[in-house]
PDB file of C-alpha atoms in Angstrom:
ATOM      1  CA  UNK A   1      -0.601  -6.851 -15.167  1.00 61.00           C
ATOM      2  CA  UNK A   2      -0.611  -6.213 -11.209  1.00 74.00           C
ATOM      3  CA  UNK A   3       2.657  -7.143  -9.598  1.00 86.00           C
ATOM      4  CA  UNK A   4       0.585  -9.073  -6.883  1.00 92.00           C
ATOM      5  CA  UNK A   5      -2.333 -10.610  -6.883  1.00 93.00           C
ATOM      6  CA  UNK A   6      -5.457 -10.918  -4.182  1.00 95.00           C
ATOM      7  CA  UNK A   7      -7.888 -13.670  -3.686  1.00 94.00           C
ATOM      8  CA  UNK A   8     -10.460 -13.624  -3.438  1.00 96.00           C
ATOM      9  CA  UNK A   9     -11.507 -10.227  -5.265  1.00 95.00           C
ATOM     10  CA  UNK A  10     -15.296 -10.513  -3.508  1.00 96.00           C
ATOM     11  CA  UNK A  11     -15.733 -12.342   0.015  1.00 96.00           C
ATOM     12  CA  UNK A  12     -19.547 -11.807   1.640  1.00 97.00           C
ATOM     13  CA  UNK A  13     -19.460 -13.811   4.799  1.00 96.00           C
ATOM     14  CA  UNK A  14     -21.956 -13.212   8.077  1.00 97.00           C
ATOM     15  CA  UNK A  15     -20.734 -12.021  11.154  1.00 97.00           C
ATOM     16  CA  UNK A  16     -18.729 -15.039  13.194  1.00 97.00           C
ATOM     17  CA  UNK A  17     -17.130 -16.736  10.468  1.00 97.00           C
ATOM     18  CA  UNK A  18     -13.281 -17.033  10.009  1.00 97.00           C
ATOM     19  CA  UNK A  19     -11.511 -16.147   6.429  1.00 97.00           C
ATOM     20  CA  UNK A  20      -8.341 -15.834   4.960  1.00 98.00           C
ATOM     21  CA  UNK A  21      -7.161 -13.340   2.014  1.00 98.00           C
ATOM     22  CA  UNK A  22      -4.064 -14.201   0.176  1.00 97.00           C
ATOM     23  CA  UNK A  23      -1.782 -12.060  -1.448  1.00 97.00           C
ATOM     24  CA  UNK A  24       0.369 -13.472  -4.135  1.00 95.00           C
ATOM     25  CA  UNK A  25       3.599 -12.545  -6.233  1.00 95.00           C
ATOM     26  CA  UNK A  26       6.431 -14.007  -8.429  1.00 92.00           C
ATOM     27  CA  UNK A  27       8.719 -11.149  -6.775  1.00 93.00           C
ATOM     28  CA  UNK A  28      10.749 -11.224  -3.540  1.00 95.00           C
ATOM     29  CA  UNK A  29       9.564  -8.225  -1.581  1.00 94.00           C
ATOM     30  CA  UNK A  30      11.518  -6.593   0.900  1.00 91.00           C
ATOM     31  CA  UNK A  31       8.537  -6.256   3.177  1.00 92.00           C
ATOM     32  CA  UNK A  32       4.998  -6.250   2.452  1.00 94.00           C
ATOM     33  CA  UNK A  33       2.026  -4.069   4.187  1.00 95.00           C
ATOM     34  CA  UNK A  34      -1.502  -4.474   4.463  1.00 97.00           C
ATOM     35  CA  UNK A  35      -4.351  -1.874   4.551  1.00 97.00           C
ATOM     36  CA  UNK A  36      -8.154  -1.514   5.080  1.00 97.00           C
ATOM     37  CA  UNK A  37      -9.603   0.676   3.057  1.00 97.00           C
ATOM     38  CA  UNK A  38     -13.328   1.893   3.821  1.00 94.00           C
ATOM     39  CA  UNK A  39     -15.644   3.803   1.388  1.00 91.00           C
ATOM     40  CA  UNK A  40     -14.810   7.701   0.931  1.00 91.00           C
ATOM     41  CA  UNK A  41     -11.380   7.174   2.597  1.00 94.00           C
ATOM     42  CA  UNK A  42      -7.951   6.760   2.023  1.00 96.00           C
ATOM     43  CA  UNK A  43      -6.180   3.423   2.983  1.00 96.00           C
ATOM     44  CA  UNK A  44      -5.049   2.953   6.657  1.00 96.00           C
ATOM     45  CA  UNK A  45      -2.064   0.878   7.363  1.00 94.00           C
ATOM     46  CA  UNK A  46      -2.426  -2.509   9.403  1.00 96.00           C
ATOM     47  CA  UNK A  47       1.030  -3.987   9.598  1.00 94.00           C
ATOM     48  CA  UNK A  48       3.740  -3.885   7.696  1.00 92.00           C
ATOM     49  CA  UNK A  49       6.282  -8.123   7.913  1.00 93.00           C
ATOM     50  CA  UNK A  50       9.813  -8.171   6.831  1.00 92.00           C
ATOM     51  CA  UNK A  51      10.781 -11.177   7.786  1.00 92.00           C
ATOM     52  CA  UNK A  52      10.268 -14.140   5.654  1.00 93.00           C
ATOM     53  CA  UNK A  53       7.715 -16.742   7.908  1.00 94.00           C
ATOM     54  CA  UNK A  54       6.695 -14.016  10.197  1.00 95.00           C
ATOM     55  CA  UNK A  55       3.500 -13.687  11.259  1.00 97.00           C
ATOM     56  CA  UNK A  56       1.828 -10.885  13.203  1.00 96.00           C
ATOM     57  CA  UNK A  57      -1.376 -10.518  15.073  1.00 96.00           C
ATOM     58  CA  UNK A  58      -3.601  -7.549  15.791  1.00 95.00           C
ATOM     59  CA  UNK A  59      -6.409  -8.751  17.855  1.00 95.00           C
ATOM     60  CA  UNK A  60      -8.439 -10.822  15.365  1.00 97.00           C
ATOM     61  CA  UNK A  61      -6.506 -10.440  12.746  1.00 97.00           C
ATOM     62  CA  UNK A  62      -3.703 -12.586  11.679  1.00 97.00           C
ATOM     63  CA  UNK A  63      -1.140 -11.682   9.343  1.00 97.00           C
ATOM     64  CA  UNK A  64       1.694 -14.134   8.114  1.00 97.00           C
ATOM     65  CA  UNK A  65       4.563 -13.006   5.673  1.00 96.00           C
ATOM     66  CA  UNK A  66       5.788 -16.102   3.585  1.00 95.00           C
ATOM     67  CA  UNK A  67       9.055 -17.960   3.305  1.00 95.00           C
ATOM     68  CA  UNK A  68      10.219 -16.922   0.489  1.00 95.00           C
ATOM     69  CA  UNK A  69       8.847 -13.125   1.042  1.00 95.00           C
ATOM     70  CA  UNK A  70       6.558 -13.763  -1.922  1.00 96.00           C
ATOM     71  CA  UNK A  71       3.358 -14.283  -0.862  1.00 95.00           C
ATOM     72  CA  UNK A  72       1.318 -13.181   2.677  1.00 97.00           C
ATOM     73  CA  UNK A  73      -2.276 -14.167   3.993  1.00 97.00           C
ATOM     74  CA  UNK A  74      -4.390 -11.828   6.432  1.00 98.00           C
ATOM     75  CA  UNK A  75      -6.581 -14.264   8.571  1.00 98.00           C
ATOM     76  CA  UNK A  76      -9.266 -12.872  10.221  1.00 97.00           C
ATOM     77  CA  UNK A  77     -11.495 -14.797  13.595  1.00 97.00           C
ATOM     78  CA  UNK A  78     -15.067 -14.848  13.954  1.00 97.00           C
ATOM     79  CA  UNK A  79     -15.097 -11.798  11.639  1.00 97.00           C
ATOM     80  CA  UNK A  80     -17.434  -8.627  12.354  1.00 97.00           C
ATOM     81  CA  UNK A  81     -19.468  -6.253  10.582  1.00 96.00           C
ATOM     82  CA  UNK A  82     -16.664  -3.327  11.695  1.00 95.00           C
ATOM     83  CA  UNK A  83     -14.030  -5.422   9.760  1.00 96.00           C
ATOM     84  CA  UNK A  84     -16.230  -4.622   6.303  1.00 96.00           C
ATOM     85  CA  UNK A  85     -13.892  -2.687   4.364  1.00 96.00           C
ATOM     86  CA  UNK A  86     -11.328  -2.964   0.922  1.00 97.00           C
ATOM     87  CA  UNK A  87      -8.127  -5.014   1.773  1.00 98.00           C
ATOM     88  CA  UNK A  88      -4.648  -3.973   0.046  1.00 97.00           C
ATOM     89  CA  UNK A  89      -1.645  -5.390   0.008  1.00 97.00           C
ATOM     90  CA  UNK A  90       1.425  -3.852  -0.985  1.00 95.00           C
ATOM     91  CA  UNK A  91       4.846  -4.929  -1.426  1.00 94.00           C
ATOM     92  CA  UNK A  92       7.955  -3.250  -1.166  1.00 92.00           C
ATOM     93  CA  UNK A  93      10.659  -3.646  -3.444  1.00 90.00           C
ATOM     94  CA  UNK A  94      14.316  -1.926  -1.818  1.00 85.00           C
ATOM     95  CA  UNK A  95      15.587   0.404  -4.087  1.00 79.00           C
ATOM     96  CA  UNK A  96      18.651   2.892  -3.547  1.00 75.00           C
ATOM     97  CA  UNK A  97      17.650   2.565   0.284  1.00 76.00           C
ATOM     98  CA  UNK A  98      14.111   3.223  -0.181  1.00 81.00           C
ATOM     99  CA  UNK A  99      11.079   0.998  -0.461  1.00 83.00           C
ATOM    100  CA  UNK A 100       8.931   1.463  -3.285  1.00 87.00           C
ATOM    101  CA  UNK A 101       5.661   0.027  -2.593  1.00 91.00           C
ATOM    102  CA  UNK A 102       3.345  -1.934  -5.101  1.00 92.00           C
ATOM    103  CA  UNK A 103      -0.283  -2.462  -4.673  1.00 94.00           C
ATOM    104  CA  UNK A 104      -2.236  -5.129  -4.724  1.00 94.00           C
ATOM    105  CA  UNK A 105      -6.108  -5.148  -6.532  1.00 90.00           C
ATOM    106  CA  UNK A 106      -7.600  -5.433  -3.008  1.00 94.00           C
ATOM    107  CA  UNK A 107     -10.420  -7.546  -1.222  1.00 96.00           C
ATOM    108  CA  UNK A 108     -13.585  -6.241  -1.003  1.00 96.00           C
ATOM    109  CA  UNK A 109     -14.903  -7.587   2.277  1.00 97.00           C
ATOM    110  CA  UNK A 110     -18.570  -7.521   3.879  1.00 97.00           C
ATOM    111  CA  UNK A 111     -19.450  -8.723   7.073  1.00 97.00           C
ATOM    112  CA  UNK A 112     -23.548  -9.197   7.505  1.00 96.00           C
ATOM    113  CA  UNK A 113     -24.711  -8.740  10.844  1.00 94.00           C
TER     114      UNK A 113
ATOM    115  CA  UNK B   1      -2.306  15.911  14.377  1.00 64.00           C
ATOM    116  CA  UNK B   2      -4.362  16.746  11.495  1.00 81.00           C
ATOM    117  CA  UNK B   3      -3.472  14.067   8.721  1.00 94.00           C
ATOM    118  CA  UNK B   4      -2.508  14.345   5.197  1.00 97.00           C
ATOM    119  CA  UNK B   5      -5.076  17.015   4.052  1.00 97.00           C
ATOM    120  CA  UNK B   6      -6.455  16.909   0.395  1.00 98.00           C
ATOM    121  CA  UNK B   7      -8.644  19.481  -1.477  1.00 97.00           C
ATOM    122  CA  UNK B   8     -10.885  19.437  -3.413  1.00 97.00           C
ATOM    123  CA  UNK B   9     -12.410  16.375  -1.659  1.00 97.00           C
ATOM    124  CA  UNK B  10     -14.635  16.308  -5.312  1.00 97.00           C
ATOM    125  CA  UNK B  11     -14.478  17.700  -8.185  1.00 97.00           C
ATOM    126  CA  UNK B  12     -16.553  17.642 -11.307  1.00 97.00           C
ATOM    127  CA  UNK B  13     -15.116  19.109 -14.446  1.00 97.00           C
ATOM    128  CA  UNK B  14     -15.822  19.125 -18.393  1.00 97.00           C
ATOM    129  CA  UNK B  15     -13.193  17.971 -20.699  1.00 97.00           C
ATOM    130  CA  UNK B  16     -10.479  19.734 -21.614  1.00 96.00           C
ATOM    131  CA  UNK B  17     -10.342  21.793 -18.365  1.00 97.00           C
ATOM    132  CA  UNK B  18      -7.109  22.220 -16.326  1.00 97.00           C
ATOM    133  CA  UNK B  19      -7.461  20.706 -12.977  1.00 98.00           C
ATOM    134  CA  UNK B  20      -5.379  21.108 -10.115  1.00 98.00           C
ATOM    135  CA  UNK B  21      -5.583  18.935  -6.662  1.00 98.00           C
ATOM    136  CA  UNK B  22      -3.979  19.940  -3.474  1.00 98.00           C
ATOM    137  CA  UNK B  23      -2.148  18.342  -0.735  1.00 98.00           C
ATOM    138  CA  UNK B  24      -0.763  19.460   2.747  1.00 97.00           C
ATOM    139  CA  UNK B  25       1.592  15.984   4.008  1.00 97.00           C
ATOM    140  CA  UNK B  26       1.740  15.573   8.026  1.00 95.00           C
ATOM    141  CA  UNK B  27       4.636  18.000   9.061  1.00 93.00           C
ATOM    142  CA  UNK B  28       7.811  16.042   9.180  1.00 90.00           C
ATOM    143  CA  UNK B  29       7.397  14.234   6.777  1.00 92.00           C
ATOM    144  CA  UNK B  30       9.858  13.560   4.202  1.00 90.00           C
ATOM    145  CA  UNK B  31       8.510  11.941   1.592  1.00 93.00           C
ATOM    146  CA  UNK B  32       5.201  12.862  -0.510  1.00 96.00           C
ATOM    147  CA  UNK B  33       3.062  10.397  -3.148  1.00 96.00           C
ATOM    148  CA  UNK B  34       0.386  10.757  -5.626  1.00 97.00           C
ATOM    149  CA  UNK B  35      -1.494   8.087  -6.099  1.00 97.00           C
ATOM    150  CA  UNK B  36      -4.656   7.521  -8.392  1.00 97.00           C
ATOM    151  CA  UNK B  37      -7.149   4.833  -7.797  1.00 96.00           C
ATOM    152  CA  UNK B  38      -9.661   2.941  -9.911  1.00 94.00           C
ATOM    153  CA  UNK B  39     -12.165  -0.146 -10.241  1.00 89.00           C
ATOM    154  CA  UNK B  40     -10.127  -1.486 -13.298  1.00 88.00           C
ATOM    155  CA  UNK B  41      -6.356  -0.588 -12.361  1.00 89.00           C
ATOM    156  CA  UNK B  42      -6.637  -0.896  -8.482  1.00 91.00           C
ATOM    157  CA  UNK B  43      -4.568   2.161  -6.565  1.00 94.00           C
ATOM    158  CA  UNK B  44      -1.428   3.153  -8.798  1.00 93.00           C
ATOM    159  CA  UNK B  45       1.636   5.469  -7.805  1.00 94.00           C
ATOM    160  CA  UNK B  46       2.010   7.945  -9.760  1.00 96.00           C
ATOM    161  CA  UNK B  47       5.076  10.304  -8.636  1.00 96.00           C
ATOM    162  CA  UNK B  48       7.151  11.084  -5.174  1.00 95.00           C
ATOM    163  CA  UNK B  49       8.876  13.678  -3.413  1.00 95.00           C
ATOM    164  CA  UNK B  50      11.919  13.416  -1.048  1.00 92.00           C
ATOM    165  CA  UNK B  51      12.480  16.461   0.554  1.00 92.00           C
ATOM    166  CA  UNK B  52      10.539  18.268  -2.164  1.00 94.00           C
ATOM    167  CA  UNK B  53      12.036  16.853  -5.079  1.00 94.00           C
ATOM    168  CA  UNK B  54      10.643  14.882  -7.663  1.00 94.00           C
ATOM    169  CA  UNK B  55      11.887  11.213  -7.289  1.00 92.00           C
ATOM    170  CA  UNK B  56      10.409   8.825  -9.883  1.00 91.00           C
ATOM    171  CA  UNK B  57       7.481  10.199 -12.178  1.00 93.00           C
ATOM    172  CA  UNK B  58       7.577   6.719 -14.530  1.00 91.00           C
ATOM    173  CA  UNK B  59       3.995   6.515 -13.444  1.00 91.00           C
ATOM    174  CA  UNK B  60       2.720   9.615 -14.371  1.00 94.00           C
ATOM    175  CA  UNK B  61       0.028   8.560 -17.123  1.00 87.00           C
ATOM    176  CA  UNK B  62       1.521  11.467 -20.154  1.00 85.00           C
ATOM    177  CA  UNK B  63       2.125  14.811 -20.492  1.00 90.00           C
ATOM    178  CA  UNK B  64      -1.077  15.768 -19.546  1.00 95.00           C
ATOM    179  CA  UNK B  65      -0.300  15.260 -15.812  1.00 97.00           C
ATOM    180  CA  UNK B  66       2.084  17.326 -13.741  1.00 97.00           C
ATOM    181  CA  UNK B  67       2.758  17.604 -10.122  1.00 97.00           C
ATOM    182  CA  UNK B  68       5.024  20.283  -8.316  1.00 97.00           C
ATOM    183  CA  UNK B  69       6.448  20.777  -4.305  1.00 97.00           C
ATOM    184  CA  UNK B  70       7.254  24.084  -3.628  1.00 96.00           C
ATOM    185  CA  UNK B  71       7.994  23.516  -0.407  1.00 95.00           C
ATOM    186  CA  UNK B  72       7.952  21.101   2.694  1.00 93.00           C
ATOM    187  CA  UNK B  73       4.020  21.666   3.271  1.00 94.00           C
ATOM    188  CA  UNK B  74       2.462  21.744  -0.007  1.00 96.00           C
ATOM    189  CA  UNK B  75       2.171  19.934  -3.240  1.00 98.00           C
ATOM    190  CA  UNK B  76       0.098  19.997  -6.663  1.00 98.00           C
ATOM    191  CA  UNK B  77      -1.144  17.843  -9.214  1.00 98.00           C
ATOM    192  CA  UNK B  78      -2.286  19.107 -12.382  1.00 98.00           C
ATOM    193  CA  UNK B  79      -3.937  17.891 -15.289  1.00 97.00           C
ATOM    194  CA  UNK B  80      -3.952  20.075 -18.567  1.00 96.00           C
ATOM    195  CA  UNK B  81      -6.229  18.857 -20.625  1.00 96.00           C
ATOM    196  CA  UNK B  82      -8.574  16.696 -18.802  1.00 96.00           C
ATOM    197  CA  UNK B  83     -10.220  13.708 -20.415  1.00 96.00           C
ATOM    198  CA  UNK B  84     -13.094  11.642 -19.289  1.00 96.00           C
ATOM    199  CA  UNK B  85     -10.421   8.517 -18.296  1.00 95.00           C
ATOM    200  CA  UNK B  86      -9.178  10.622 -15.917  1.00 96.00           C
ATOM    201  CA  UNK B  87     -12.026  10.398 -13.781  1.00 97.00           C
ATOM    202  CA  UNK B  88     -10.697   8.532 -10.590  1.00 97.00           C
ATOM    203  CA  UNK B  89     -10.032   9.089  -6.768  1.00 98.00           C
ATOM    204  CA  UNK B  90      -6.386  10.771  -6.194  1.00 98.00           C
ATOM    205  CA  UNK B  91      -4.564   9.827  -3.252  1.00 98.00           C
ATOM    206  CA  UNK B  92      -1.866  11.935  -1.127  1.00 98.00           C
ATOM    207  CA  UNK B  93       0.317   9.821   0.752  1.00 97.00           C
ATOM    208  CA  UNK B  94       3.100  11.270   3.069  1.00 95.00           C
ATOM    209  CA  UNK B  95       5.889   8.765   4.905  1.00 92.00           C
ATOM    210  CA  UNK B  96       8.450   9.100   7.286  1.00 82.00           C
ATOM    211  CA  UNK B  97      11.070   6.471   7.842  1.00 73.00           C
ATOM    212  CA  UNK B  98      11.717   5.792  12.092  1.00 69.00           C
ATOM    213  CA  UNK B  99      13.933   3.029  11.638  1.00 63.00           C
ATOM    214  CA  UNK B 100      13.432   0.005   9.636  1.00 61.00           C
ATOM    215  CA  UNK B 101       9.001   1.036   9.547  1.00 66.00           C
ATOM    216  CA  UNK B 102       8.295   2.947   6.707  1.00 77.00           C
ATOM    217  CA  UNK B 103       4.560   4.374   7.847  1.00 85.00           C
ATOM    218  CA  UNK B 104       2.930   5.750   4.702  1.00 91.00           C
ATOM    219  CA  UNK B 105      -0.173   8.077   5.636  1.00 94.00           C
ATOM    220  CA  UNK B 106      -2.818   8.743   3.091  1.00 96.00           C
ATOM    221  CA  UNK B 107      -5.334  11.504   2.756  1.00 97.00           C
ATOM    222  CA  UNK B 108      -8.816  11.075   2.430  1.00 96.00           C
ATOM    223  CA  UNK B 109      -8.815  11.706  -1.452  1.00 97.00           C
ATOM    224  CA  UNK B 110      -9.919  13.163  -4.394  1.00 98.00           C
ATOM    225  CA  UNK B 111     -12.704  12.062  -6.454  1.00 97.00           C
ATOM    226  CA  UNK B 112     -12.239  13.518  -9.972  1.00 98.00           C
ATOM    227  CA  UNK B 113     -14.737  13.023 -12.575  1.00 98.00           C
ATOM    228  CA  UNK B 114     -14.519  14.525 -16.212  1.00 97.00           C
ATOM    229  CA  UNK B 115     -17.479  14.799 -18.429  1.00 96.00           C
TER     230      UNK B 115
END
């Protein structure tokens, strides 16, 4: 059983269209990262929220942390074939002074030209 | 900067083999991962190093699997035997903590398959 869970596991969209990713948990996290992932790599780091509500953006990408530090959504605007890639979340939970961070199953997203 | 460096970047192996993956973090770094990734368990850790000493190694699959820091630059994970359901792509992480960010840097893998 994964600690958090991402919707959608599949998105296929064409170039242009907005969509949102969720990450979900029952556990408070202590701050929570996302990553893109693309094929023969390792992950690269996005952002990384610690604040419960807050929401960062990084050009067309929108990233929002939730209330309750729970749960966090990565919107992306009139996406484009560059964004294509394998979405992970990853929470931390504090332990001892140091964040041990727990992955998500990922998004696989395609953008069609 | 060169990155978190990985070798082999593949490797293809019959069962039972001993096979040993490489990793050189970014310099600096104080903290080291090994992660493994697959379709049907998504990216797990498996053990970290602060300062070159093994932290937490609860996810560390069995016996089979070892992983050693001799020093600041270089680590190893080993896996004596090898069986077919170890075939997956093995991550190298390295972090530094500036402040409250906690930047984790991954290598570009290694894809293991056992036959």
């Amino acid at each position: 059983t994964q600690l958090l869970e991402q919707s959608p596991q599949f998105l296929s969209i064409q170039e242009g269209e907005n969509l949102t990713v969720y990450c979900n948990s029952s556990s408070v996290f202590s701050s929570l990262q996302w990553y893109r992932q693309e094929p023969g790599e390792g992950p690269v780091l996005l952002v990384t929220v610690v604040t419960g509500g807050e929401v960062k953006k990084l050009k067309r990408l929108t990233f929002q942390f939730g209330d309750a530090r729970k749960d966090s959504s990565l919107h992306i605007t009139a996406a484009q074939p560059g964004d294509t890639g394998l979405y992970l979340c990853a929470g931390g939970l504090l332990l001892y002074n140091f964040n041990k961070f727990y992955f998500g199953s990922g998004t696989k997203l395609n953008v069609k030209p | 900067d060169a990155g978190v460096i990985q070798s082999p970047r593949h490797e293809v192996t019959e069962m039972g083999q001993e096979v040993t993956l490489r990793c050189k973090p970014i310099s600096g770094h104080d903290y080291l991962f090994w992660y493994r990734q697959t379709m049907m368990r998504g990216l797990e850790l498996l053990i970290y190093f602060n300062n070159n000493v093994p932290i937490d190694d609860s996810g560390m699959p069995e016996d089979r699997f070892s992983a050693k820091m001799p020093n600041a630059s270089f680590s190893t994970l080993k896996i004596q035997p090898s069986e077919p359901r170890d075939s997956a792509v093995y991550f190298c992480a390295s972090r530094r903590r500036d402040g409250y960010q906690e930047t984790q840097y991954f290598g570009p893998g290694t894809r293991l398959l056992v036959l």
